[in-house]
Amino acid sequence: NPYEINNELEKQLCEYTGAPYCIVVDSGTSAITLSCVIHNVDEVEVPKNTYISVPFAIIHGGGKPKFVDLEWEGMYQLKPYPIWDSALRLKRGMYIPKTHMILSFSTRKQLPIGKGGAILLDSEEEYNRLKRLRYNGRPETFYTYKGFKRDISISFKIAAQSRHEMMPLYRK
């Protein structure tokens, strides 16, 4: 099962962060979009000095970004929802209960594999829904249509690399 490598990375991230569940996807931006969909967002407060993809992810997730003055370091909440943009903070035991914590694995992050993201959470119901949303509502099977394939899961190769790259984090 080629999806097992994604599942193994999710288990490793859960162990490291303390989150009961984790969904890995292709980017932190996709993780924000999926969390917005799950929480059926409306107006979402974001700092004026956030990464450009955050407001776009909110819009794609059905919401409207509201820019606010906010000084932040490492992470901030997408108020009033229990969604935390934690793209700059990957730490042991970091998970905050009853939230979605968004991770990013781009080259300037703590797990610098170049691409990928994750949602840390503790709701089994939301976890099961997110697993289906990640693959466009389909089970963990790769589908193609006339040579085109699309899902927002993290690639198997990147998931395998991520598992290897997490090892130095355990030594910190």
CSV table of N, CA and C in Angstrom, one decimal, residues 23 34 126-140 143:
chain,number,residue,atom,x,y,z
A,23,ILE,N,-3.1,14.9,9.6
A,23,ILE,CA,-3.3,14.7,8.1
A,23,ILE,C,-2.2,15.4,7.4
A,34,LEU,N,-8.4,23.3,3.9
A,34,LEU,CA,-9.2,22.1,4.4
A,34,LEU,C,-9.8,22.4,5.8
A,126,GLU,N,-13.5,14.7,12.6
A,126,GLU,CA,-12.9,15.6,11.6
A,126,GLU,C,-11.7,15.0,10.9
A,127,TYR,N,-11.0,14.1,11.6
A,127,TYR,CA,-9.8,13.4,11.0
A,127,TYR,C,-10.3,12.5,9.9
A,128,ASN,N,-11.4,11.8,10.1
A,128,ASN,CA,-12.0,10.9,9.1
A,128,ASN,C,-12.5,11.7,7.9
A,129,ARG,N,-13.1,12.8,8.1
A,129,ARG,CA,-13.6,13.7,7.1
A,129,ARG,C,-12.4,14.3,6.3
A,130,LEU,N,-11.4,14.7,7.0
A,130,LEU,CA,-10.2,15.3,6.3
A,130,LEU,C,-9.5,14.3,5.4
A,131,LYS,N,-9.4,13.0,5.9
A,131,LYS,CA,-8.8,12.0,5.1
A,131,LYS,C,-9.5,11.8,3.8
A,132,ARG,N,-10.8,11.9,3.8
A,132,ARG,CA,-11.5,11.8,2.5
A,132,ARG,C,-11.4,13.1,1.7
A,133,LEU,N,-11.4,14.3,2.3
A,133,LEU,CA,-11.3,15.5,1.6
A,133,LEU,C,-9.9,15.6,0.9
A,134,ARG,N,-8.9,15.1,1.6
A,134,ARG,CA,-7.5,15.1,1.1
A,134,ARG,C,-7.4,14.5,-0.3
A,135,TYR,N,-8.2,13.4,-0.5
A,135,TYR,CA,-8.2,12.7,-1.8
A,135,TYR,C,-9.5,13.0,-2.6
A,136,ASN,N,-10.0,14.2,-2.4
A,136,ASN,CA,-11.2,14.6,-3.2
A,136,ASN,C,-12.4,13.7,-2.9
A,137,GLY,N,-12.6,13.2,-1.7
A,137,GLY,CA,-13.7,12.4,-1.3
A,137,GLY,C,-13.6,10.9,-1.6
A,138,ARG,N,-12.4,10.6,-2.1
A,138,ARG,CA,-12.2,9.2,-2.5
A,138,ARG,C,-11.4,8.4,-1.4
A,139,PRO,N,-11.5,7.1,-1.4
A,139,PRO,CA,-10.6,6.3,-0.5
A,139,PRO,C,-9.2,6.5,-0.9
A,140,GLU,N,-8.3,5.9,-0.1
A,140,GLU,CA,-6.8,6.0,-0.4
A,140,GLU,C,-6.5,5.2,-1.6
A,143,TYR,N,-6.3,7.8,-8.5
A,143,TYR,CA,-7.1,7.7,-9.6
A,143,TYR,C,-6.5,8.6,-10.7
